[in-house]
PDB file of C-alpha atoms in Angstrom:
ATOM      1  CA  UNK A   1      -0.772   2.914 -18.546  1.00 79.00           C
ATOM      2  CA  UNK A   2      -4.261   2.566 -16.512  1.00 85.00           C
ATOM      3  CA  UNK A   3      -2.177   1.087 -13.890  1.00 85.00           C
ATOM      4  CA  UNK A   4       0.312   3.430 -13.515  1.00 89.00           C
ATOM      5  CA  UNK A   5      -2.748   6.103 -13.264  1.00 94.00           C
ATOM      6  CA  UNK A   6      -4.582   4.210 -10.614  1.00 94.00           C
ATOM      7  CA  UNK A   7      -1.506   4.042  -9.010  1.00 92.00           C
ATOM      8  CA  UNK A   8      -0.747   7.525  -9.287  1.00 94.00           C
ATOM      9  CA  UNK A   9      -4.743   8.586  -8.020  1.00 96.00           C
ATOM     10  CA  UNK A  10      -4.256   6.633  -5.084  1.00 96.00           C
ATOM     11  CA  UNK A  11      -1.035   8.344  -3.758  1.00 95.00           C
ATOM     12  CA  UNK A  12      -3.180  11.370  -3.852  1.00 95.00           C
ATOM     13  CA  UNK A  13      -7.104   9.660  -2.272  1.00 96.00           C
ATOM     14  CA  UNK A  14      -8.127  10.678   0.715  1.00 96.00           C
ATOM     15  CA  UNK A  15      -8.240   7.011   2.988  1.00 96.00           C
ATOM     16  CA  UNK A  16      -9.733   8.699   5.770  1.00 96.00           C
ATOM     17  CA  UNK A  17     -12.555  10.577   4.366  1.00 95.00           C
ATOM     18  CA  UNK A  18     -12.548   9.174   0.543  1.00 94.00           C
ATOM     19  CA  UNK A  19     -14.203  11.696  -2.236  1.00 94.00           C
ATOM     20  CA  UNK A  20     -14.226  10.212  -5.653  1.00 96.00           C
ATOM     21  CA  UNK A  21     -16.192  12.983  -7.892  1.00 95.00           C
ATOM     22  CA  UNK A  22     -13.194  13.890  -8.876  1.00 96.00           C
ATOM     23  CA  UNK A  23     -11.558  10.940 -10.204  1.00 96.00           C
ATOM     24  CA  UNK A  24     -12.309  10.499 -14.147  1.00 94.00           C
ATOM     25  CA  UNK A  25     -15.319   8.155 -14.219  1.00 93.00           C
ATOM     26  CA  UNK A  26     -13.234   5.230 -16.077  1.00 92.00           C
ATOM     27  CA  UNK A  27     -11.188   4.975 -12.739  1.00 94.00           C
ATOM     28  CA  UNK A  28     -13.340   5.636 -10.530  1.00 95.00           C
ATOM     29  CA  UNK A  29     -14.546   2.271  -9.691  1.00 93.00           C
ATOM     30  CA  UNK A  30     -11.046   0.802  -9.891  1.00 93.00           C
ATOM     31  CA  UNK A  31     -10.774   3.331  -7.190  1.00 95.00           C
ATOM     32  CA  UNK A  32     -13.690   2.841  -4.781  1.00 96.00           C
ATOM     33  CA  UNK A  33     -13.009  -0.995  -4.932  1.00 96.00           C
ATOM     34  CA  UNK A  34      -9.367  -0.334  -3.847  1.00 96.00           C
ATOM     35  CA  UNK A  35     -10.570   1.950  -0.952  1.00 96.00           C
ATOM     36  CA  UNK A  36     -13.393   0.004   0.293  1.00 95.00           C
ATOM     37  CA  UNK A  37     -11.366  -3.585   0.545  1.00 97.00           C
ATOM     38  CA  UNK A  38     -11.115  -4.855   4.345  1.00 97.00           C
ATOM     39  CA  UNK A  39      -7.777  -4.286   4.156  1.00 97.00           C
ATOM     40  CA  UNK A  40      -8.678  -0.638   4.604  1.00 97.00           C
ATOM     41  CA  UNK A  41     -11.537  -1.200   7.047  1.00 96.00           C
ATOM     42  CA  UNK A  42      -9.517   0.358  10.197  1.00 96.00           C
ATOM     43  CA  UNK A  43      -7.729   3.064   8.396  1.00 97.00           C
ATOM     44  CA  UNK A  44      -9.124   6.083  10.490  1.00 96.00           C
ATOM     45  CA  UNK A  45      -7.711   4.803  13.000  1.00 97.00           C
ATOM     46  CA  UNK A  46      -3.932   4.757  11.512  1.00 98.00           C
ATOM     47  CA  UNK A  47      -1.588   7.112  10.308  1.00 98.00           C
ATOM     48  CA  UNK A  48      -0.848   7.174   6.870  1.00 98.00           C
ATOM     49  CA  UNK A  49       2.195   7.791   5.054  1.00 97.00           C
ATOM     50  CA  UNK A  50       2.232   7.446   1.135  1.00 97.00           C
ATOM     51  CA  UNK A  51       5.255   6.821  -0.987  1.00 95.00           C
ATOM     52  CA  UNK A  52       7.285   6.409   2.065  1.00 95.00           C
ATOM     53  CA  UNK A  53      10.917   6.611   1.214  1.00 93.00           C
ATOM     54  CA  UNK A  54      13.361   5.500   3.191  1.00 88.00           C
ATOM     55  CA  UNK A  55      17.238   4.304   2.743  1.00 85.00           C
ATOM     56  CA  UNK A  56      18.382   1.357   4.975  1.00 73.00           C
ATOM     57  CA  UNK A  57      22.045   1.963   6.411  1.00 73.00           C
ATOM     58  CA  UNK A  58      22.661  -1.378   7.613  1.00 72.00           C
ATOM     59  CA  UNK A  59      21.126  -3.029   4.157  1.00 71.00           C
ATOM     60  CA  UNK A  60      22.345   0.200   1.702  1.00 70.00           C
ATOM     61  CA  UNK A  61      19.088  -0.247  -0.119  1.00 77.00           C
ATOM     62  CA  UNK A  62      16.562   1.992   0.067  1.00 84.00           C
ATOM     63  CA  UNK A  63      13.155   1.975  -1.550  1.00 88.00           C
ATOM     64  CA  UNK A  64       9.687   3.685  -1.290  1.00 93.00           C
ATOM     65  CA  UNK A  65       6.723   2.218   0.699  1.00 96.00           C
ATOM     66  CA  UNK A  66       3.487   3.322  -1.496  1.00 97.00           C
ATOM     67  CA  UNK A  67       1.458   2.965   1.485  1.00 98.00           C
ATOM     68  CA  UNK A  68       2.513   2.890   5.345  1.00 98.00           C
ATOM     69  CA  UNK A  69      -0.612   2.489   7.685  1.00 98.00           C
ATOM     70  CA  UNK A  70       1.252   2.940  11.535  1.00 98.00           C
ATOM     71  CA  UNK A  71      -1.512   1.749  14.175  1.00 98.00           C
ATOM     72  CA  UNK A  72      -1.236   2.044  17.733  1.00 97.00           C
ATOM     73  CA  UNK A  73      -0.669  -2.075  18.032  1.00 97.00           C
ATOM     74  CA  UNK A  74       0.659  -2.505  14.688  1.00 98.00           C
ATOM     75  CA  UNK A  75       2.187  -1.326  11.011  1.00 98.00           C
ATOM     76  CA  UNK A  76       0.820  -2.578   7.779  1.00 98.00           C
ATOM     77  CA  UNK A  77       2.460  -2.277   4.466  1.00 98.00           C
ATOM     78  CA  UNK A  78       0.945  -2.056   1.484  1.00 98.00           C
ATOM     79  CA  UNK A  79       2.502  -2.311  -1.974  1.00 97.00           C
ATOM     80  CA  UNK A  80       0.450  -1.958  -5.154  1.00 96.00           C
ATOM     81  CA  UNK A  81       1.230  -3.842  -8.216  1.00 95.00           C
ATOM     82  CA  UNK A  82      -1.263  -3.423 -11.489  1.00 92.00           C
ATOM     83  CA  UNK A  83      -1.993  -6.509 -11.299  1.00 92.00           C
ATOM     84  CA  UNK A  84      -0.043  -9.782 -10.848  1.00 94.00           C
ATOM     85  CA  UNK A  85       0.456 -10.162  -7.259  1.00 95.00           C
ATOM     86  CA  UNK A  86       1.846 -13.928  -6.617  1.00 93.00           C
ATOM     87  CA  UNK A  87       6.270 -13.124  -7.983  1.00 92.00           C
ATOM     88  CA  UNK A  88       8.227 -14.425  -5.594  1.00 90.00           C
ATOM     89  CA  UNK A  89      10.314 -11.086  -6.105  1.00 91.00           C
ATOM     90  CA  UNK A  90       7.176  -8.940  -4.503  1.00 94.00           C
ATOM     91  CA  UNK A  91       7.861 -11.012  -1.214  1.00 94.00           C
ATOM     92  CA  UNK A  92      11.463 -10.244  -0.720  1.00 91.00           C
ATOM     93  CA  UNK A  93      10.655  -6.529  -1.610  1.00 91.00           C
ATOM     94  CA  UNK A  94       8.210  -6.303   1.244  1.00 95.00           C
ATOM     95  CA  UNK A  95      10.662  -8.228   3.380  1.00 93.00           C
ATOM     96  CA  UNK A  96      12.982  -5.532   2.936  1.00 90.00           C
ATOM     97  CA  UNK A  97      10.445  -2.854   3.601  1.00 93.00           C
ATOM     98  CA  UNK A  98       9.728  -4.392   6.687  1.00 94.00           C
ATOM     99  CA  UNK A  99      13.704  -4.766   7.601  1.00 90.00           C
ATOM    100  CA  UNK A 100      13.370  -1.340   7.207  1.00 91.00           C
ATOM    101  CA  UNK A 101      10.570  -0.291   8.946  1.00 93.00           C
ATOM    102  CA  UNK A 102      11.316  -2.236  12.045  1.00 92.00           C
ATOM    103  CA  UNK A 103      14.221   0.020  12.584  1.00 88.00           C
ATOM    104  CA  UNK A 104      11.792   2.843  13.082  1.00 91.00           C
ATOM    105  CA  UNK A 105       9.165   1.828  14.939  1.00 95.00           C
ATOM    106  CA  UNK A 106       8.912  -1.116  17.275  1.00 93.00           C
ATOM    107  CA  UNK A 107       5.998  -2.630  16.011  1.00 97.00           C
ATOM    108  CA  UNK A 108       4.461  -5.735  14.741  1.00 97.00           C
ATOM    109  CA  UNK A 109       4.199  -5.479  10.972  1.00 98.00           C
ATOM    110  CA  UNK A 110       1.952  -6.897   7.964  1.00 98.00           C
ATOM    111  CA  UNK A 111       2.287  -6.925   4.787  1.00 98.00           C
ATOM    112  CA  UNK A 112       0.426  -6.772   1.896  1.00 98.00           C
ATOM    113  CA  UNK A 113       0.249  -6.917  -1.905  1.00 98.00           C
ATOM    114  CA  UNK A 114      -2.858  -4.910  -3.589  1.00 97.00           C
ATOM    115  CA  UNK A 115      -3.641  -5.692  -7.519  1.00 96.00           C
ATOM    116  CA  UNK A 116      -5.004  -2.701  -8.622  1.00 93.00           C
ATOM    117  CA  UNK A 117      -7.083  -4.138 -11.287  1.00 92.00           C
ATOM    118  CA  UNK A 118      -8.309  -7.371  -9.603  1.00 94.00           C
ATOM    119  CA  UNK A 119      -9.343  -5.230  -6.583  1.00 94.00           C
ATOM    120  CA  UNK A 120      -7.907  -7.752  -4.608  1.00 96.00           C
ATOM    121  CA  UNK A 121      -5.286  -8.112  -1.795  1.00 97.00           C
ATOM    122  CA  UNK A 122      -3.085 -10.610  -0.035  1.00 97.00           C
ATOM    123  CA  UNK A 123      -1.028 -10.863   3.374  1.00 97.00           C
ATOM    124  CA  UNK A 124       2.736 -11.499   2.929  1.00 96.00           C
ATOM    125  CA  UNK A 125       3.860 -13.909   5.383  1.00 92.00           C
TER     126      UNK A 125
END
């Protein structure tokens, strides 16, 4: 359950311009640890686009993107799990996302894996 509610806070924080006095103090520095990784270092810069859904026509599987950064140069993709982040099954799901997004916008794209309680990321190759 405290991942599910982490994951739920941070469809709703602000990247941009983060505010966490409103965010229940026992997930608030889950929260500010998620924010404040490198990974998000850039983000002003980006567009953002949370729970991104999107049905592929030429795959006929669709999914939803929990977090879709679109730079000028580049796309990341970012995909929280609670915590685990090494299944073999999280790779082909962000392979997929990127079939996907690929179709849209003719970008280079990264991917990523966020555990939400290890407040740790990694790059997808």
């Amino acid at each position: 359950i405290l991942g599910e509610t982490l994951h739920r806070i941070l469809q709703v924080v602000d990247f941009k311009n983060p505010s966490f006095d409103w965010i229940d103090d026992k997930f608030k520095d889950h929260i500010k640890l998620i924010v404040n990784l490198p990974l998000f270092k850039n983000v002003k810069e980006g567009e953002i686009f949370k729970e991104y859904a999107f049905e592929n026509p030429d795959t006929l599987l669709d999914g939803i993107i929990d977090l879709l950064i679109v730079y000028k140069d580049h796309i990341d993709i970012i995909d929280y799990k609670t915590k685990y982040i090494d299944k073999e099954e999280y790779v082909d799901q962000l392979n997929e996302y990127e079939r996907y997004v690929k179709t849209v916008w003719n970008l280079p794209v990264n991917k990523y894996l966020v555990s939400i309680l290890d407040h740790k990321f990694k790059e997808v190759k």
